[in-house]
C-alpha cells in the first residue's frame, strides 16, 4: 500500500482478504493458521468452489487495526507455499 492508499482506509476497518489455493485441507489449514496468528479467532471465512474444482477461493473478513497488521498478514500469505494468490 502507498501512503495515498492508507488515507483511503481508516483504521480500525472491516477488511475482506481473498486468497486462492488448491482445494485441499493443507491450503485451508495454512490460511487459518496465518489469519489466527494476526487476528486471533475474530474472523469469518466464505468459501467458493465447486465439488470438482481443483482450486478454491476463500474470503476472510477481519477487523484490521493498522496498516502494519494488514501488511504483515499479506507477507505471510505470500511466503506460504500453500497460498497461490492473495488480494
Short mmCIF file of C-alpha atoms in Angstrom, two decimals:
data_model
loop_
_atom_site.label_atom_id
_atom_site.label_comp_id
_atom_site.label_asym_id
_atom_site.label_seq_id
_atom_site.Cartn_x
_atom_site.Cartn_y
_atom_site.Cartn_z
CA UNK A 1 0.00 0.00 0.00
CA UNK A 2 1.16 3.50 -0.70
CA UNK A 3 0.62 6.46 1.62
CA UNK A 4 -2.25 7.56 -0.63
CA UNK A 5 -3.92 4.16 -0.21
CA UNK A 6 -3.66 4.40 3.56
CA UNK A 7 -5.58 7.66 3.57
CA UNK A 8 -8.49 5.88 1.84
CA UNK A 9 -8.72 3.19 4.53
CA UNK A 10 -9.42 4.35 8.06
CA UNK A 11 -8.48 2.00 10.91
CA UNK A 12 -9.93 0.06 12.54
CA UNK A 13 -11.73 -1.31 9.48
CA UNK A 14 -13.61 -4.43 8.40
CA UNK A 15 -11.38 -5.80 5.66
CA UNK A 16 -12.03 -8.69 3.25
CA UNK A 17 -8.93 -10.65 2.25
CA UNK A 18 -9.23 -13.04 -0.68
CA UNK A 19 -6.84 -15.98 -1.00
CA UNK A 20 -6.60 -18.68 -3.67
CA UNK A 21 -5.10 -22.14 -3.43
CA UNK A 22 -5.56 -25.84 -4.09
CA UNK A 23 -8.86 -27.28 -2.96
CA UNK A 24 -7.40 -29.32 -0.09
CA UNK A 25 -7.11 -29.33 3.69
CA UNK A 26 -3.46 -28.16 3.62
CA UNK A 27 -4.45 -24.89 1.99
CA UNK A 28 -7.32 -24.27 4.41
CA UNK A 29 -5.12 -25.10 7.43
CA UNK A 30 -2.41 -22.70 6.23
CA UNK A 31 -4.93 -19.88 5.75
CA UNK A 32 -6.48 -20.39 9.20
CA UNK A 33 -3.05 -20.55 10.83
CA UNK A 34 -1.93 -17.28 9.23
CA UNK A 35 -5.20 -15.46 9.98
CA UNK A 36 -5.27 -16.60 13.61
CA UNK A 37 -1.64 -15.55 14.06
CA UNK A 38 -2.58 -11.96 13.15
CA UNK A 39 -6.26 -11.67 14.14
CA UNK A 40 -6.97 -14.41 16.68
CA UNK A 41 -10.39 -16.03 16.37
CA UNK A 42 -12.12 -12.81 15.24
CA UNK A 43 -12.75 -13.56 11.55
CA UNK A 44 -15.25 -15.08 9.15
CA UNK A 45 -14.49 -17.23 6.10
CA UNK A 46 -16.57 -17.61 2.95
CA UNK A 47 -15.56 -20.35 0.52
CA UNK A 48 -16.24 -20.53 -3.22
CA UNK A 49 -15.54 -23.79 -5.07
CA UNK A 50 -17.42 -26.50 -6.89
CA UNK A 51 -17.04 -30.09 -5.73
CA UNK A 52 -14.87 -30.90 -8.74
CA UNK A 53 -12.75 -27.73 -8.60
CA UNK A 54 -9.01 -28.15 -8.24
CA UNK A 55 -8.76 -24.67 -6.69
CA UNK A 56 -10.74 -22.75 -4.11
CA UNK A 57 -11.21 -19.09 -3.25
CA UNK A 58 -11.55 -18.09 0.39
CA UNK A 59 -12.66 -14.65 1.51
CA UNK A 60 -11.67 -13.91 5.08
CA UNK A 61 -13.20 -10.85 6.72
CA UNK A 62 -11.20 -9.41 9.61
CA UNK A 63 -11.17 -6.28 11.71
CA UNK A 64 -7.87 -4.67 10.80
CA UNK A 65 -6.38 -2.37 13.40
CA UNK A 66 -3.48 -0.90 11.41
CA UNK A 67 -1.70 -0.82 8.08
CA UNK A 68 1.22 -2.70 9.61
CA UNK A 69 -1.11 -5.55 10.61
CA UNK A 70 -2.52 -5.76 7.07
CA UNK A 71 0.97 -5.70 5.52
CA UNK A 72 2.16 -8.46 7.88
CA UNK A 73 -0.69 -10.83 7.05
CA UNK A 74 -0.14 -10.34 3.30
CA UNK A 75 3.59 -11.02 3.72
CA UNK A 76 2.77 -14.30 5.48
CA UNK A 77 0.34 -15.27 2.71
CA UNK A 78 2.94 -14.53 0.03
CA UNK A 79 5.53 -16.59 1.92
CA UNK A 80 3.22 -19.62 2.26
CA UNK A 81 3.72 -22.40 -0.29
CA UNK A 82 0.03 -23.32 0.10
CA UNK A 83 -1.29 -19.90 -0.98
CA UNK A 84 -1.18 -19.23 -4.72
CA UNK A 85 -2.54 -15.65 -4.59
CA UNK A 86 -3.76 -13.15 -2.01
CA UNK A 87 -5.72 -9.98 -2.73
#
